[in-house]
Short mmCIF file of C-alpha atoms and ligand atoms in Angstrom, two decimals:
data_model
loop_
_atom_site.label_atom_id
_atom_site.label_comp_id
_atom_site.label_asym_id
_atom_site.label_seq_id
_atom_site.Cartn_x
_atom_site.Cartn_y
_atom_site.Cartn_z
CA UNK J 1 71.87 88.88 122.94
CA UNK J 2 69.11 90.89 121.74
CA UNK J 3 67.77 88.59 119.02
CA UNK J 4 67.96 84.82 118.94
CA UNK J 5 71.90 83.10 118.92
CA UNK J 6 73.12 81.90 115.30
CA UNK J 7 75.09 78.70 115.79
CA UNK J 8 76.84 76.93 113.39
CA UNK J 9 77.37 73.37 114.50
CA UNK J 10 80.71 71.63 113.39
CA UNK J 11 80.94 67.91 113.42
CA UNK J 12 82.54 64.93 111.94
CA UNK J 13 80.39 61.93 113.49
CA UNK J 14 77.37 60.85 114.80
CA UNK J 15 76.16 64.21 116.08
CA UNK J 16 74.65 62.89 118.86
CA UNK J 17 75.75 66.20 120.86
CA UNK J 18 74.39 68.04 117.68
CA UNK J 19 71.07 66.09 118.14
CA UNK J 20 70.76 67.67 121.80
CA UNK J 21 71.84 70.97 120.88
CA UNK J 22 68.77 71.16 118.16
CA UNK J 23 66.46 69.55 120.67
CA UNK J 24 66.69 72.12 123.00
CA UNK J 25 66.70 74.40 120.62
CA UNK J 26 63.30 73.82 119.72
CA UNK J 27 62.47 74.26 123.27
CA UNK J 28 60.21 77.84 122.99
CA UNK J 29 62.53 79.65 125.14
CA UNK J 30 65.41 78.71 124.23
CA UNK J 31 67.70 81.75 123.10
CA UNK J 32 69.93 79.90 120.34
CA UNK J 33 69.12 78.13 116.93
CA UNK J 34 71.39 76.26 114.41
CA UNK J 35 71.32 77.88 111.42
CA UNK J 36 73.61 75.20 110.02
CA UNK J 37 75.82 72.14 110.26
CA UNK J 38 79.50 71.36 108.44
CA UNK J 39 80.80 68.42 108.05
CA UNK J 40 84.39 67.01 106.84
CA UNK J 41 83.45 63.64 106.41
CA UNK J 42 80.43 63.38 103.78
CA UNK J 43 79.45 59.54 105.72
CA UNK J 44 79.05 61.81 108.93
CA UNK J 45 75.45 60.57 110.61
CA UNK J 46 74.81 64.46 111.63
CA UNK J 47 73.86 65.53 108.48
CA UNK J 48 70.99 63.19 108.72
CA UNK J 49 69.63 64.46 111.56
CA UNK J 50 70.25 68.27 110.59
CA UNK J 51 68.47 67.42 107.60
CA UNK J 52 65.76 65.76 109.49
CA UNK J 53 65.48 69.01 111.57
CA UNK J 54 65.36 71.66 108.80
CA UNK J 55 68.66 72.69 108.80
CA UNK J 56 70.87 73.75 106.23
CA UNK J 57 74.13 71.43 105.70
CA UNK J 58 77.54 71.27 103.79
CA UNK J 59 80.29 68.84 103.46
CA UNK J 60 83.78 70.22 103.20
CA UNK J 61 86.02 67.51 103.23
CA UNK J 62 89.79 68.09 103.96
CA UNK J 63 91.07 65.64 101.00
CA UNK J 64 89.61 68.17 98.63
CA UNK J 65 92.61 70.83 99.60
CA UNK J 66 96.72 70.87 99.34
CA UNK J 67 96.99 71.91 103.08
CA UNK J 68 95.55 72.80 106.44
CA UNK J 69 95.66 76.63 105.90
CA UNK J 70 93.33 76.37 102.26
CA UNK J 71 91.17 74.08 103.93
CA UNK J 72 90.55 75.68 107.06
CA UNK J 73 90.04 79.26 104.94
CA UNK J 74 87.49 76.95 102.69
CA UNK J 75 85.91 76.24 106.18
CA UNK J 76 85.55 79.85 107.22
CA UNK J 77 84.10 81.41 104.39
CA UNK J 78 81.55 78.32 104.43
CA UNK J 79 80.75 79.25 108.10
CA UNK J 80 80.48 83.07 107.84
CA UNK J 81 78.00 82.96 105.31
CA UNK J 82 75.57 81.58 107.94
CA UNK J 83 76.50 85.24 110.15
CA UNK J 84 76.73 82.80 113.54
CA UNK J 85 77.26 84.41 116.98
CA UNK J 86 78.55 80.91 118.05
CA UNK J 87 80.49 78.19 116.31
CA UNK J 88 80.53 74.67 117.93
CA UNK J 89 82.32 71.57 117.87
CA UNK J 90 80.51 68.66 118.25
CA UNK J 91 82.72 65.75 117.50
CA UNK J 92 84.65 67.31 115.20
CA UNK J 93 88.25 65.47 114.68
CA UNK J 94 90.51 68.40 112.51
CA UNK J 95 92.66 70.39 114.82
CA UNK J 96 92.03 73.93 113.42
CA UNK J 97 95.04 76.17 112.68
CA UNK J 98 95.94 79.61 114.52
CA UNK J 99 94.18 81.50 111.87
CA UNK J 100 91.23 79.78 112.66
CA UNK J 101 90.94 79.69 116.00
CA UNK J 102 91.63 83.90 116.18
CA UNK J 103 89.05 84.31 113.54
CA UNK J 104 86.21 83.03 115.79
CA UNK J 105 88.19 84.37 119.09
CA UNK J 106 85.39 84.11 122.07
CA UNK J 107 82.76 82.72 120.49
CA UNK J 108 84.25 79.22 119.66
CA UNK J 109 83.18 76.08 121.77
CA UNK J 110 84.12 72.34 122.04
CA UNK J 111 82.96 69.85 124.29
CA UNK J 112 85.60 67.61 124.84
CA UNK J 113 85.01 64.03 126.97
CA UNK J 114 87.38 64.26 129.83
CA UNK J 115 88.05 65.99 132.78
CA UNK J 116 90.29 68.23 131.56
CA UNK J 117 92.93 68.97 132.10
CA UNK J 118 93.26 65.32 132.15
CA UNK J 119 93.18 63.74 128.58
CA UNK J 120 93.66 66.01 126.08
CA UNK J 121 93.49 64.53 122.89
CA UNK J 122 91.83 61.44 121.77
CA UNK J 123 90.84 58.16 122.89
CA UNK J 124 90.01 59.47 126.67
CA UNK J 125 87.96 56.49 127.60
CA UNK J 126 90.72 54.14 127.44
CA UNK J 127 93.47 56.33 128.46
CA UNK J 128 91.04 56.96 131.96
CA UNK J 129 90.89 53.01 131.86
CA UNK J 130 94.71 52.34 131.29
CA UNK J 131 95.11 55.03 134.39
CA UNK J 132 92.39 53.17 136.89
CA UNK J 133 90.86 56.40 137.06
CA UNK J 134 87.76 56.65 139.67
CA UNK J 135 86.36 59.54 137.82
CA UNK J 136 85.80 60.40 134.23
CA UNK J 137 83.25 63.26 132.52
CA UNK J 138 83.09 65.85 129.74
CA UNK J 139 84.13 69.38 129.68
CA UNK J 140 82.75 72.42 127.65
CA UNK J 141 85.89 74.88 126.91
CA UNK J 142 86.10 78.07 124.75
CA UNK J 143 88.74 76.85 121.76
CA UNK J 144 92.50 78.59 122.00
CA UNK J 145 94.90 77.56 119.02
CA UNK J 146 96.61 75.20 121.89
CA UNK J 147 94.35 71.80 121.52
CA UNK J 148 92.21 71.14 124.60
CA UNK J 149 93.74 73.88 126.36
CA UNK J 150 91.15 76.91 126.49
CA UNK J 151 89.42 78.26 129.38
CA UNK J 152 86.63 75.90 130.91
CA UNK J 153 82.81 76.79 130.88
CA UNK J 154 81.23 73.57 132.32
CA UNK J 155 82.53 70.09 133.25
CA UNK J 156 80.86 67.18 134.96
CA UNK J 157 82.09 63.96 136.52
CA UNK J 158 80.93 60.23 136.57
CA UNK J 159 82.67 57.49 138.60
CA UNK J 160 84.35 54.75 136.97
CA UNK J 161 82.52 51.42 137.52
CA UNK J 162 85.20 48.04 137.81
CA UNK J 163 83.34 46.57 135.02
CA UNK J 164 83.45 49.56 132.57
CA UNK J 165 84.60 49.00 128.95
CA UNK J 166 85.17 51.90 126.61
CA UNK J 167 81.87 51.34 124.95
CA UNK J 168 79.77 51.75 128.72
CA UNK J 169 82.50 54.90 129.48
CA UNK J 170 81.57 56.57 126.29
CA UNK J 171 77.50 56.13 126.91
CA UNK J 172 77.73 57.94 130.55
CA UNK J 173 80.02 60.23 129.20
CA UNK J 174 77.45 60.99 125.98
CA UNK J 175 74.84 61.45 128.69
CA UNK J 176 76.50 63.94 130.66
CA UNK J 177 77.46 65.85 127.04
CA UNK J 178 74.16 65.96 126.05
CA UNK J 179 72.99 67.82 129.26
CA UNK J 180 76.26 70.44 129.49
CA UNK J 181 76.00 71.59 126.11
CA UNK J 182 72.88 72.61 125.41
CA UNK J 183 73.35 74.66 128.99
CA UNK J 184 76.70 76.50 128.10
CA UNK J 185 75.35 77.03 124.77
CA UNK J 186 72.11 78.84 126.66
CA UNK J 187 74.12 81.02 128.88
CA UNK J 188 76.18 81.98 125.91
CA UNK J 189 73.58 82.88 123.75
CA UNK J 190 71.99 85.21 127.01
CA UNK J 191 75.18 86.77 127.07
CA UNK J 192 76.19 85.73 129.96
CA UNK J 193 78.97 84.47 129.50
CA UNK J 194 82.44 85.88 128.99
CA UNK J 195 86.11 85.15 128.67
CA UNK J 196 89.29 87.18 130.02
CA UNK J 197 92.65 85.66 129.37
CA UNK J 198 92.28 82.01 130.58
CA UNK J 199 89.01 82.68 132.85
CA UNK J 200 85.37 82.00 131.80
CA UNK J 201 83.01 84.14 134.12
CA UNK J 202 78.82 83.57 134.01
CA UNK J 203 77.61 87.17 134.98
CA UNK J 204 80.62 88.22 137.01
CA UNK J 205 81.45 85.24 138.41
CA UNK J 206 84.26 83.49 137.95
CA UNK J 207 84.01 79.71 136.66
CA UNK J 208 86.02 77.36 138.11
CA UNK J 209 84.21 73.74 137.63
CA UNK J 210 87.29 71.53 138.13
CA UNK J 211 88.02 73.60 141.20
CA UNK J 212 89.07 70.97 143.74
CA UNK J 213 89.66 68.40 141.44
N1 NHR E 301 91.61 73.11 117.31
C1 NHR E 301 92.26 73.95 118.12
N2 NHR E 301 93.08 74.84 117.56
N3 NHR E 301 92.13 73.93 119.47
C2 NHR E 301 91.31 73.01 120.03
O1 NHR E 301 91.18 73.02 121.37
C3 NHR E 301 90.60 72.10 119.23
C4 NHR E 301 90.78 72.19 117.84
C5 NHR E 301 90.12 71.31 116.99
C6 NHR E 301 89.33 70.31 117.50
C7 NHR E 301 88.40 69.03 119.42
C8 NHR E 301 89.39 68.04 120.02
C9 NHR E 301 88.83 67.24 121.17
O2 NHR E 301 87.90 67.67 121.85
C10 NHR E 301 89.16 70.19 118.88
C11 NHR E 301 89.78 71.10 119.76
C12 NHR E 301 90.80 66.37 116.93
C13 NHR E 301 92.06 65.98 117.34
C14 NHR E 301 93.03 65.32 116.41
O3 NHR E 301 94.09 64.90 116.79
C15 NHR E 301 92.41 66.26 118.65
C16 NHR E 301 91.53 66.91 119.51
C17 NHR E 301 90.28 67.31 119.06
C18 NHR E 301 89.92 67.02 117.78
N4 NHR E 301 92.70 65.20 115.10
C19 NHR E 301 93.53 64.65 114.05
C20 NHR E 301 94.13 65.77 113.16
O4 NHR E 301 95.24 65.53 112.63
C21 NHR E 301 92.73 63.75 113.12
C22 NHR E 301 92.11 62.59 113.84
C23 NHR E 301 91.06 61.86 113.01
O5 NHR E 301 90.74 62.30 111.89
O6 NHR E 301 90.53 60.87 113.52
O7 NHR E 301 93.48 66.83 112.96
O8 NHR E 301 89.36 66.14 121.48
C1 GAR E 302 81.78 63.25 121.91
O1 GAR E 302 81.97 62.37 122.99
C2 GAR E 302 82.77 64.38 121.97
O2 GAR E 302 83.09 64.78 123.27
C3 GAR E 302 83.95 63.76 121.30
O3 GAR E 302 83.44 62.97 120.27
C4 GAR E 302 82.12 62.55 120.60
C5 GAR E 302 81.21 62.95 119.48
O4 GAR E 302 79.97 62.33 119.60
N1 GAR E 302 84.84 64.73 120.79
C6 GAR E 302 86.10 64.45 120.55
O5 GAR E 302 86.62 63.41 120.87
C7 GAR E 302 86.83 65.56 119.84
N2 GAR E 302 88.13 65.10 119.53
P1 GAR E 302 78.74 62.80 118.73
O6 GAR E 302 79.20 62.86 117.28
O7 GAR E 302 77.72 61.74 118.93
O8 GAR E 302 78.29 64.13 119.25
#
């Protein structure tokens, strides 16, 4: 990308994940920069730290609109009036209709924590408990209209300790977001990285990270 990445940063939480994403972008050569951060829930912690960092932010909160469809169109036209290159989700908990998921076709993110295609879906740390999983992690994935489903960018594993609770799951797992998102967010932004059908490829290389697995 010839000039710096616009990202607009969706979340619903904590914003931890958002939190890395705006530390590295203050990193001087990093090629991205949030130019602002949405929120459906106005209690969401994120906002605090966007605000902390500079950065523009706007609640938009779903009880405010008859259905899905208004509220995802009040979404949009909230989002495109920042011009991003790049939407992400960072903890954001609204499944988002057809509409708009095909609006933002290819440059739509999520980091979701699982393995997938294991665990789509919530609660993934106790689901991998229930299962006696060895191996847990997070996965970056360009967003299709079917949840959890789209084509994979990065995806690391951690091993499941005997003694792991959902609370010691979700810190490793946190850790492993903070470092994969940041990075598929980079190659993104240096246009690097593209999607055909259901494959990701960095330069012209195919991505396969669950390859094996
Ligand atoms: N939308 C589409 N179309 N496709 C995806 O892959 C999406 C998406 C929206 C969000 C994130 C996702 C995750 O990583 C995500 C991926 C929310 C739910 C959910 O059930 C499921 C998965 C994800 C996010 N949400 C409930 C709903 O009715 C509300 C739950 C709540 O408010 O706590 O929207 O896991
Ligand atoms: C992250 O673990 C992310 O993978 C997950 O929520 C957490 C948000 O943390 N996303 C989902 O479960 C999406 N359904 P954060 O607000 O601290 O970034």
């Amino acid at each position: 990308m010839a000039s710096t990445c616009r990202v607009v940063v969706l979340i619903s939480g904590n914003g931890s994940n958002l939190q890395a994403i705006i530390d590295a972008s203050q990193q001087k050569d990093y090629p991205a920069r949030v130019v602002a951060v949405l929120s459906n829930k106005t209690e969401a912690y994120g906002l605090h730290r966007a605000q902390a960092a500079g950065i523009d932010t706007q609640i938009i909160e779903h009880s405010a609109y008859s259905d899905r469809i208004t509220y995802d169109q009040a979404l949009m036209q909230a989002i495109d009036h920042y011009q991003p290159d790049l939407v992400v989700l960072a903890g954001f908990m609204r499944i988002l209709s057809d509409d708009f998921v095909q609006h933002y076709e290819n440059r739509l993110l999520n980091i979701h924590p699982s393995l997938l295609p294991k665990y789509k879906g919530l609660h993934t740390h106790r689901r991998v408990l229930e299962a006696g999983d060895k191996q847990h992690g997070a996965s970056v994935h360009f967003v299709t209209p079917s949840l959890d489903d789209g084509p994979l960018i990065l995806q690391t594993a951690i091993e499941v300790r005997p003694d792991d609770t959902v609370a010691s799951l979700a810190k490793r797992v946190h850790a492993v977001e903070h470092r994969i998102y940041p990075q598929a967010i980079r190659w993104f932004a240096e246009g690097r990285l593209h999607r055909k059908d259901n494959r990701t490829y960095l330069d012209n290389t195919e991505l396969k990270p669950n390859a094996g697995t």
